[in-house]
CSV table of C-alpha atoms in Angstrom, one decimal:
chain,number,residue,atom,x,y,z
M,189,MET,CA,33.9,135.7,-9.5
M,190,SER,CA,33.7,137.4,-12.3
M,191,PRO,CA,36.8,137.1,-14.9
M,192,SER,CA,36.8,140.8,-15.5
M,193,ALA,CA,36.6,141.6,-12.1
M,194,PRO,CA,39.7,142.7,-10.1
M,195,VAL,CA,41.2,139.9,-8.3
M,196,PRO,CA,42.7,140.9,-4.8
M,197,SER,CA,45.9,139.3,-3.8
M,198,ALA,CA,48.0,139.9,-1.0
M,199,ARG,CA,50.6,138.0,-2.6
M,200,ALA,CA,50.8,140.2,-5.6
M,201,GLY,CA,51.5,143.1,-3.5
M,202,GLY,CA,48.1,144.7,-4.7
M,203,PRO,CA,45.1,143.9,-6.8
M,204,LEU,CA,45.7,142.7,-10.3
M,205,LEU,CA,43.4,145.0,-12.1
M,206,SER,CA,43.7,143.7,-15.5
M,207,PRO,CA,44.6,140.0,-15.6
M,208,TRP,CA,45.3,140.3,-19.7
M,209,GLY,CA,47.4,143.2,-19.1
M,210,HIS,CA,49.7,141.2,-17.1
M,211,VAL,CA,49.4,137.9,-19.6
M,212,ALA,CA,50.7,140.5,-22.2
M,213,ARG,CA,53.5,142.0,-20.2
M,214,VAL,CA,54.7,138.3,-19.4
M,215,ALA,CA,54.3,137.1,-22.9
M,216,ALA,CA,56.2,140.0,-24.4
M,217,ALA,CA,59.3,139.4,-21.7
M,218,LEU,CA,59.1,135.7,-23.0
M,219,ALA,CA,58.8,136.7,-26.2
M,220,ALA,CA,61.9,138.6,-25.9
M,221,GLY,CA,63.9,136.5,-23.4
M,222,MET,CA,63.3,133.3,-25.1
M,223,GLY,CA,61.6,133.6,-28.6
M,224,VAL,CA,64.3,135.9,-29.9
M,225,GLY,CA,66.9,136.0,-27.3
M,226,ARG,CA,67.6,132.1,-27.3
M,227,PHE,CA,65.8,131.0,-30.7
M,228,VAL,CA,67.0,133.8,-33.4
M,229,TYR,CA,70.3,131.5,-33.7
M,230,THR,CA,68.1,128.8,-35.2
M,231,PRO,CA,67.2,130.8,-38.1
M,232,ILE,CA,70.6,132.8,-38.9
M,233,LEU,CA,72.9,129.6,-37.9
M,234,PRO,CA,72.6,128.8,-41.7
M,235,LEU,CA,73.3,132.6,-42.6
M,236,MET,CA,76.4,132.1,-40.3
M,237,HIS,CA,77.6,128.9,-41.7
M,238,ALA,CA,77.2,130.0,-45.2
M,239,ARG,CA,78.7,133.9,-45.0
M,240,ALA,CA,80.4,134.0,-41.7
M,241,GLY,CA,82.6,131.3,-42.0
M,242,LEU,CA,81.0,129.3,-38.7
M,243,SER,CA,81.6,125.5,-38.8
M,244,THR,CA,79.1,122.8,-37.9
M,245,GLY,CA,81.3,121.6,-34.9
M,246,ALA,CA,81.7,125.7,-33.6
M,247,GLY,CA,78.0,126.2,-34.5
M,248,ALA,CA,77.1,123.5,-31.7
M,249,HIS,CA,79.5,125.0,-29.3
M,250,LEU,CA,77.7,128.2,-29.8
M,251,ALA,CA,74.5,126.6,-28.8
M,252,THR,CA,75.9,124.8,-26.1
M,253,ALA,CA,77.7,128.2,-24.8
M,254,ASN,CA,74.2,129.7,-24.9
M,255,TYR,CA,72.7,126.7,-22.8
M,256,VAL,CA,75.4,126.7,-20.0
M,257,GLY,CA,74.5,130.6,-19.9
M,258,TYR,CA,70.8,129.4,-19.2
M,259,LEU,CA,71.8,127.0,-16.7
M,260,VAL,CA,73.9,129.9,-14.7
M,261,GLY,CA,71.2,131.9,-14.6
M,262,ALA,CA,68.8,129.1,-13.4
M,263,LEU,CA,70.9,128.3,-10.7
M,264,ALA,CA,71.0,131.8,-9.7
M,265,GLY,CA,67.3,131.7,-9.2
M,266,VAL,CA,67.5,128.4,-7.3
M,267,LEU,CA,70.1,129.9,-5.1
M,268,SER,CA,68.8,133.5,-4.7
M,269,PRO,CA,65.0,133.5,-4.4
M,270,ALA,CA,65.3,137.4,-4.1
M,271,LEU,CA,66.7,137.6,-7.5
M,272,VAL,CA,63.9,136.1,-9.3
M,273,ARG,CA,61.4,138.3,-7.4
M,274,SER,CA,63.4,141.5,-8.3
M,275,ARG,CA,62.1,143.8,-11.1
M,276,THR,CA,66.0,145.1,-11.3
M,277,ALA,CA,67.2,141.9,-12.1
M,278,LEU,CA,64.2,141.3,-14.9
M,279,ARG,CA,64.9,144.9,-16.4
M,280,GLY,CA,68.9,144.2,-16.1
M,281,SER,CA,68.5,141.1,-17.7
M,282,LEU,CA,66.6,142.7,-20.9
M,283,VAL,CA,69.1,145.1,-21.5
M,284,LEU,CA,71.9,142.9,-21.2
M,285,LEU,CA,70.0,140.3,-23.6
M,286,THR,CA,69.2,143.0,-26.2
M,287,GLY,CA,72.9,144.1,-25.9
M,288,THR,CA,74.4,140.7,-26.9
M,289,LEU,CA,72.5,140.3,-29.9
M,290,ALA,CA,73.4,143.7,-31.1
M,291,ALA,CA,77.0,143.1,-30.4
M,292,MET,CA,77.2,139.4,-32.2
M,293,PRO,CA,77.8,141.4,-35.4
M,294,ALA,CA,80.7,143.6,-34.2
M,295,THR,CA,83.1,140.6,-34.4
M,296,ARG,CA,84.0,137.5,-36.1
M,297,SER,CA,85.9,136.1,-33.2
M,298,THR,CA,84.6,132.8,-32.3
M,299,GLU,CA,85.6,133.0,-28.6
M,300,LEU,CA,83.4,136.6,-28.2
M,301,TRP,CA,80.7,135.0,-29.9
M,302,LEU,CA,80.8,132.0,-27.0
M,303,THR,CA,81.0,134.8,-24.4
M,304,LEU,CA,78.1,136.7,-26.0
M,305,ARG,CA,75.9,133.7,-26.5
M,306,LEU,CA,76.8,132.9,-22.8
M,307,LEU,CA,75.6,136.0,-21.1
M,308,ALA,CA,72.6,135.8,-23.7
M,309,GLY,CA,71.7,132.5,-22.0
M,310,ALA,CA,72.2,133.6,-18.3
M,311,ALA,CA,69.9,136.6,-19.1
M,312,SER,CA,67.3,134.6,-20.7
M,313,ALA,CA,66.9,132.1,-17.7
M,314,LEU,CA,66.3,134.8,-15.3
M,315,ILE,CA,64.0,136.5,-17.8
M,316,PHE,CA,61.8,133.3,-17.8
M,317,VAL,CA,62.0,132.5,-14.0
M,318,VAL,CA,60.9,135.8,-13.0
M,319,ALA,CA,58.2,136.0,-15.8
M,320,VAL,CA,56.9,132.4,-15.4
M,321,GLY,CA,56.8,133.0,-11.3
M,322,SER,CA,54.9,135.9,-11.9
M,323,LEU,CA,52.5,134.3,-14.3
M,324,LEU,CA,51.7,131.3,-12.4
M,325,GLY,CA,51.7,132.9,-9.0
M,326,ARG,CA,50.0,136.5,-9.7
M,327,LEU,CA,47.3,134.4,-11.9
M,328,ARG,CA,47.0,131.4,-9.8
M,329,ASP,CA,42.6,132.1,-9.0
M,330,HIS,CA,42.0,132.6,-12.5
M,331,PRO,CA,41.3,130.2,-15.5
M,332,PRO,CA,44.3,127.9,-16.4
M,333,HIS,CA,44.2,129.4,-20.2
M,334,LEU,CA,45.8,132.9,-18.8
M,335,PRO,CA,49.1,131.5,-17.9
M,336,GLY,CA,48.9,129.6,-21.1
M,337,TRP,CA,48.6,132.6,-23.1
M,338,GLY,CA,51.5,134.0,-21.3
M,339,PHE,CA,53.6,131.1,-22.6
M,340,GLY,CA,52.3,131.6,-26.0
M,341,GLY,CA,54.9,134.6,-25.9
M,342,VAL,CA,57.8,132.5,-26.7
M,343,GLY,CA,56.1,131.1,-29.9
M,344,ALA,CA,55.0,134.5,-30.9
M,345,GLY,CA,58.8,135.6,-30.2
M,346,ILE,CA,60.2,132.9,-32.5
M,347,ALA,CA,57.5,133.5,-35.2
M,348,LEU,CA,58.2,137.2,-35.3
M,349,SER,CA,62.2,136.6,-35.5
M,350,GLY,CA,61.5,133.6,-37.8
M,351,LEU,CA,59.9,135.9,-40.1
M,352,LEU,CA,62.3,138.8,-39.6
M,353,VAL,CA,65.3,136.6,-40.6
M,354,LEU,CA,63.5,135.2,-43.6
M,355,ALA,CA,62.4,138.3,-44.9
M,356,LEU,CA,66.3,139.6,-44.2
M,357,ARG,CA,67.6,136.8,-46.0
M,358,PRO,CA,67.3,137.7,-49.7
M,359,VAL,CA,68.6,141.3,-49.3
M,360,ALA,CA,71.2,141.3,-46.3
M,361,ASP,CA,73.6,139.3,-44.5
M,362,TRP,CA,74.0,137.8,-41.1
M,363,ARG,CA,74.9,140.9,-39.5
M,364,THR,CA,71.7,142.6,-40.3
M,365,ALA,CA,69.8,139.7,-39.0
M,366,TRP,CA,71.2,140.4,-35.7
M,367,TRP,CA,71.0,143.7,-35.4
M,368,ALA,CA,67.5,143.6,-36.5
M,369,SER,CA,66.8,141.0,-33.8
M,370,ALA,CA,68.2,143.1,-31.2
M,371,ALA,CA,65.8,145.7,-32.3
M,372,LEU,CA,62.8,143.4,-32.0
M,373,ALA,CA,64.0,142.2,-28.6
M,374,ALA,CA,64.4,146.1,-27.5
M,375,ALA,CA,60.9,146.8,-28.5
M,376,LEU,CA,59.4,143.7,-26.8
M,377,ALA,CA,61.8,144.7,-23.6
M,378,ALA,CA,59.8,148.0,-23.8
M,379,ALA,CA,56.6,146.3,-23.6
M,380,SER,CA,57.5,144.3,-20.5
M,381,TRP,CA,59.3,146.8,-18.5
M,382,ASN,CA,56.5,147.4,-16.1
M,383,LEU,CA,56.2,143.9,-15.4
M,384,ARG,CA,55.3,143.3,-11.6
M,385,PRO,CA,57.6,140.2,-10.4
M,386,GLU,CA,55.8,138.1,-7.6
M,387,VAL,CA,56.3,138.6,-4.2
M,388,ALA,CA,57.5,136.1,-1.4
M,389,ALA,CA,54.7,133.4,-0.7
M,390,PRO,CA,53.6,130.7,1.4
M,391,PRO,CA,53.5,127.1,-0.4
M,392,VAL,CA,51.2,126.8,-3.3
M,393,PHE,CA,47.2,126.5,-2.4
M,394,ALA,CA,47.8,126.8,1.3
M,395,ALA,CA,47.5,130.3,1.0
M,396,HIS,CA,44.1,130.3,-0.9
M,397,LEU,CA,42.0,127.9,1.3
M,398,PRO,CA,40.4,128.7,4.7
M,399,SER,CA,42.0,128.2,7.8
M,400,THR,CA,39.3,125.5,8.8
M,401,HIS,CA,39.5,123.6,5.7
M,402,PRO,CA,41.6,120.2,6.2
M,403,SER,CA,44.4,121.1,3.6
M,404,SER,CA,45.3,124.1,5.8
M,405,ARG,CA,46.4,121.9,8.9
M,406,PRO,CA,50.1,120.3,9.2
M,407,VAL,CA,50.6,117.7,6.5
M,408,PRO,CA,52.0,114.2,8.1
M,409,GLU,CA,55.2,113.4,7.4
M,410,ALA,CA,54.4,110.0,6.0
M,411,PRO,CA,53.2,111.2,2.3
M,412,ALA,CA,56.2,113.5,2.1
M,413,PRO,CA,58.6,110.9,0.2
M,414,MET,CA,56.1,110.2,-2.3
M,415,VAL,CA,56.0,113.9,-3.0
M,416,ASP,CA,59.6,113.7,-3.4
M,417,ARG,CA,59.5,110.7,-5.5
M,418,ARG,CA,57.0,112.3,-7.7
M,419,PHE,CA,59.0,115.3,-8.1
M,420,GLY,CA,62.0,113.2,-9.1
M,421,ALA,CA,60.3,111.7,-12.1
M,422,LEU,CA,59.1,115.1,-12.7
M,423,PHE,CA,62.5,116.4,-12.8
M,424,VAL,CA,63.9,113.6,-15.0
M,425,SER,CA,61.6,113.7,-17.6
M,426,TYR,CA,61.9,117.2,-18.0
M,427,THR,CA,65.4,117.2,-18.4
M,428,LEU,CA,65.3,114.3,-20.7
M,429,GLU,CA,63.0,117.1,-22.6
M,430,GLY,CA,65.7,119.3,-22.4
M,431,VAL,CA,68.1,116.6,-24.2
M,432,GLY,CA,66.0,116.2,-26.9
M,433,TYR,CA,63.9,119.0,-27.5
M,434,ILE,CA,67.2,121.3,-27.9
M,435,VAL,CA,68.4,119.4,-30.7
M,436,ALA,CA,65.6,120.3,-32.9
M,437,GLY,CA,65.4,123.8,-31.7
M,438,THR,CA,69.1,124.5,-32.4
M,439,PHE,CA,69.2,122.3,-35.7
M,440,LEU,CA,65.9,121.8,-37.2
M,441,VAL,CA,66.2,124.6,-39.8
M,442,ALA,CA,69.5,123.8,-41.0
M,443,ALA,CA,68.4,119.9,-41.1
M,444,ILE,CA,65.2,120.9,-43.4
M,445,ALA,CA,67.4,123.3,-45.6
M,446,GLN,CA,69.9,120.6,-46.3
M,447,GLY,CA,67.0,118.6,-48.6
M,448,SER,CA,64.5,121.2,-49.3
M,449,PRO,CA,64.6,124.8,-51.2
M,450,GLY,CA,66.1,127.7,-48.9
M,451,TRP,CA,62.9,129.3,-47.9
M,452,ILE,CA,61.3,126.1,-46.3
M,453,GLY,CA,63.7,125.8,-43.4
M,454,GLY,CA,62.9,129.5,-42.4
M,455,GLY,CA,59.6,129.0,-43.5
M,456,ALA,CA,58.9,125.9,-41.2
M,457,TRP,CA,60.3,127.7,-38.2
M,458,VAL,CA,57.9,130.6,-38.4
M,459,LEU,CA,55.4,127.7,-38.5
M,460,ALA,CA,56.6,126.0,-35.8
M,461,GLY,CA,56.4,129.8,-33.8
M,462,LEU,CA,52.7,130.2,-35.0
M,463,ALA,CA,52.0,126.7,-33.8
M,464,ALA,CA,53.3,127.3,-30.3
M,465,VAL,CA,51.5,130.4,-29.5
M,466,PRO,CA,48.0,128.8,-29.0
M,467,SER,CA,49.6,125.7,-27.7
M,468,SER,CA,50.4,126.4,-24.1
M,469,ALA,CA,46.6,127.7,-23.9
M,470,LEU,CA,45.1,124.6,-25.2
M,471,TRP,CA,47.4,122.1,-23.4
M,472,ALA,CA,45.9,124.1,-20.1
M,473,ARG,CA,42.5,123.7,-21.1
M,474,LEU,CA,42.8,120.1,-21.5
M,475,GLY,CA,44.7,119.8,-18.2
M,476,ARG,CA,41.3,120.8,-16.4
M,477,ARG,CA,39.7,117.5,-18.0
M,478,TRP,CA,42.6,115.1,-17.9
M,479,SER,CA,45.6,114.3,-16.0
M,480,ARG,CA,48.4,116.9,-16.4
M,481,PRO,CA,51.0,114.0,-16.5
M,482,GLY,CA,49.1,111.5,-18.8
M,483,LEU,CA,48.8,115.1,-21.2
M,484,LEU,CA,52.4,115.4,-20.6
M,485,VAL,CA,53.3,111.7,-21.8
M,486,VAL,CA,50.8,112.6,-24.9
M,487,ALA,CA,52.8,115.9,-25.7
M,488,LEU,CA,56.2,114.0,-25.3
M,489,VAL,CA,55.1,111.4,-27.9
M,490,ILE,CA,53.8,113.7,-30.3
M,491,GLN,CA,56.8,115.8,-30.0
M,492,ALA,CA,59.5,112.8,-30.7
M,493,VAL,CA,57.3,112.1,-33.8
M,494,GLY,CA,57.4,115.6,-34.9
M,495,ILE,CA,61.2,115.7,-34.5
M,496,ALA,CA,61.9,112.1,-36.1
M,497,LEU,CA,59.8,112.9,-39.3
M,498,PRO,CA,62.1,115.1,-41.0
M,499,ALA,CA,65.2,112.7,-40.6
M,500,LEU,CA,62.8,109.7,-41.8
M,501,VAL,CA,61.0,111.4,-44.5
M,502,GLY,CA,62.3,114.0,-46.9
M,503,GLY,CA,60.0,116.5,-48.6
M,504,VAL,CA,58.2,119.9,-48.0
M,505,ALA,CA,55.1,118.3,-46.5
M,506,ALA,CA,57.2,116.4,-43.9
M,507,ALA,CA,59.1,119.5,-42.8
M,508,LEU,CA,56.0,121.6,-42.6
M,509,VAL,CA,53.9,118.8,-40.6
M,510,SER,CA,57.4,118.3,-38.1
M,511,ALA,CA,57.6,122.4,-37.5
M,512,VAL,CA,53.7,122.1,-36.4
M,513,LEU,CA,54.1,119.2,-34.3
M,514,PHE,CA,57.2,120.4,-32.7
M,515,GLY,CA,55.8,123.8,-32.1
M,516,ALA,CA,52.6,122.7,-30.9
M,517,THR,CA,53.9,120.6,-27.7
M,518,PHE,CA,57.4,122.0,-26.9
M,519,ILE,CA,55.9,124.8,-25.0
M,520,GLY,CA,53.0,123.0,-24.1
M,521,VAL,CA,55.5,120.4,-22.2
M,522,SER,CA,56.8,123.3,-20.1
M,523,THR,CA,53.1,124.5,-19.2
M,524,LEU,CA,52.3,120.9,-18.2
M,525,ALA,CA,55.6,120.5,-16.4
M,526,LEU,CA,55.8,123.6,-14.4
M,527,ALA,CA,52.2,123.4,-13.6
M,528,THR,CA,52.7,119.7,-12.2
M,529,GLY,CA,55.6,120.8,-10.1
M,530,ALA,CA,53.5,123.6,-8.5
M,531,GLN,CA,50.7,121.1,-7.9
M,532,LEU,CA,53.2,118.9,-5.9
M,533,ARG,CA,53.8,122.0,-3.8
M,534,PHE,CA,57.6,121.4,-4.2
M,535,PRO,CA,59.6,124.3,-3.1
M,536,ARG,CA,61.0,126.7,-5.7
M,537,SER,CA,60.1,124.1,-8.6
M,538,VAL,CA,59.8,126.4,-11.2
M,539,ALA,CA,63.8,127.2,-10.9
M,540,LEU,CA,65.0,123.9,-10.1
M,541,LEU,CA,63.0,122.5,-13.1
M,542,THR,CA,64.3,125.1,-15.1
M,543,ALA,CA,67.9,124.3,-14.1
M,544,GLY,CA,67.4,120.7,-14.9
M,545,TYR,CA,66.0,121.5,-18.2
M,546,SER,CA,69.4,123.7,-19.0
M,547,VAL,CA,71.5,121.0,-18.0
M,548,GLY,CA,69.8,118.9,-20.6
M,549,GLN,CA,70.1,121.9,-23.2
M,550,ILE,CA,73.6,121.5,-22.2
M,551,LEU,CA,73.9,117.7,-23.0
M,552,GLY,CA,71.7,117.8,-26.1
M,553,PRO,CA,74.5,119.4,-28.5
M,554,LEU,CA,77.4,117.9,-26.9
M,555,ALA,CA,75.7,114.0,-27.5
M,556,VAL,CA,74.9,115.0,-30.9
M,557,ALA,CA,78.2,116.8,-31.9
M,558,PRO,CA,79.9,113.5,-32.9
M,559,LEU,CA,77.2,112.8,-35.4
M,560,LEU,CA,77.1,116.0,-37.2
M,561,ARG,CA,79.6,114.9,-39.3
M,562,HIS,CA,77.0,112.8,-41.1
M,563,GLY,CA,74.6,115.4,-41.4
M,564,TYR,CA,71.4,116.7,-39.1
M,565,ARG,CA,69.3,113.2,-39.5
M,566,PRO,CA,71.1,110.8,-37.3
M,567,ALA,CA,70.9,113.7,-34.5
M,568,LEU,CA,67.4,114.4,-34.9
M,569,LEU,CA,66.5,110.7,-34.6
M,570,LEU,CA,68.9,110.6,-31.3
M,571,ALA,CA,66.7,113.7,-30.1
M,572,ALA,CA,63.3,111.7,-30.7
M,573,LEU,CA,64.7,108.6,-28.5
M,574,VAL,CA,65.6,111.0,-25.8
M,575,VAL,CA,62.2,112.7,-25.5
M,576,LEU,CA,60.5,109.0,-26.0
M,577,ALA,CA,62.5,107.9,-22.8
M,578,SER,CA,61.4,111.6,-21.0
M,579,ALA,CA,57.6,110.2,-22.0
M,580,PHE,CA,58.3,107.0,-19.9
M,581,ALA,CA,59.4,108.9,-17.3
M,582,ALA,CA,56.3,111.2,-17.3
M,583,ALA,CA,54.3,107.8,-17.4
M,584,VAL,CA,56.1,106.8,-13.9
M,585,LEU,CA,54.8,110.6,-12.6
M,586,ARG,CA,51.4,109.6,-14.2
M,587,SER,CA,51.0,106.6,-12.1
M,588,GLY,CA,51.5,108.4,-8.8
M,589,LEU,CA,49.1,111.5,-9.1
M,590,PRO,CA,45.3,111.5,-8.7
M,591,ARG,CA,43.5,111.9,-12.2
M,592,HIS,CA,41.1,114.6,-11.3
M,593,ALA,CA,44.0,116.7,-10.1
M,594,VAL,CA,44.4,120.4,-11.3
M,595,ALA,CA,46.9,122.6,-10.2
M,596,VAL,CA,44.7,126.0,-11.4
M,597,ARG,CA,41.3,127.0,-10.3
M,598,HIS,CA,38.9,129.6,-11.1
M,599,SER,CA,38.3,131.3,-7.6
M,600,VAL,CA,38.9,130.5,-4.2
M,601,PRO,CA,35.5,128.9,-3.1
M,602,GLU,CA,35.8,126.7,-5.9
M,603,GLN,CA,39.3,125.7,-5.1
M,604,ALA,CA,37.9,125.0,-1.6
M,605,ARG,CA,35.2,123.0,-2.7
M,606,ARG,CA,37.3,120.9,-5.0
M,607,ALA,CA,40.0,120.2,-2.3
M,608,ALA,CA,37.7,118.7,0.1
M,609,PRO,CA,37.3,115.2,-1.8
M,610,THR,CA,41.0,114.9,-2.8
M,611,ASP,CA,42.0,115.4,1.0
M,612,THR,CA,39.6,113.2,2.2
M,613,GLY,CA,40.6,110.3,-0.4
M,614,ARG,CA,44.1,110.0,0.6
């Protein structure tokens, strides 16, 4: 099948005429919902500390409120599968998210800020599960780097919003930064407005195989507990990643700014976003040759090093290397984890893993809050240790999956050819 040819898909509700166009719309949605809606708070946080009277503790509470909202949105996706296949839900979430960003400068009340960040988190989660479900479902028969570029929208949103705040920092205050971020989110929402969510579907892979193929026959009940244990290990790993990565994702700029010139913190965050843009596609390509759980272990170890580096080594070079290592892995980890969940054919794996991830993100700021009175370095070290624990859980998962198992294939015939040895070898 030619990569440029239309790919008919009954599951998609019609032919997907332009896979790259779909990738671009998903990337715009993720850039708005995640890159701007969630992560613009990271470079704005030092401005609010300096000019809005926000304390370190209150800053952590605002972050926690956003992650609680994210959990609410993710659980909504678990409890109501129809919601995450709804274009109305996607568009409503994009509008709500943009509105919360625009409303942040309208008050100095910490209580109202908490409410706004809570709503923004719920909207971000719904945008994420709708967009990722559409991305993985509609591009299932395409090369795996295509969904990877869609995930890269998160990095693009981080880089764009980081550049925006960095440019405004010398000439404007924290209010202008929030308003400008709302305008950027609105532009990205407009670019993703016509994104088509995925429709209801049978379990992953089964619909793609001919009815005479062994994989289309009923699966024996005996292997089911092993599948559950594998998904359990993945769930634990991804939840721990949520705990560790969010500490860096929230406080990295402020931590770097404590010991470096003012522009270094913001510049490092932009660099993290730029490193994130191609990272997901790169990890997806590597996943065609090596075991995804094995790559997940590698990515988590690299990320742990990146998080710990500015806490152990001062200076500009350490800050920039840390940003690159963090940016190059945190979206890649999501790509590998969500694709592995789809590979395991676990029902609603995207929503369930996102829910666990969001629980981890709530626990992260709460766990490090007592350490913040001593600065950000102890918090980063604790986060690095948690990410290493996540890597250990992924290593347990790796031991239970075949090395050659891959979730995304180029086409239906190729998928059928490669699935046959796997089924006969179990």
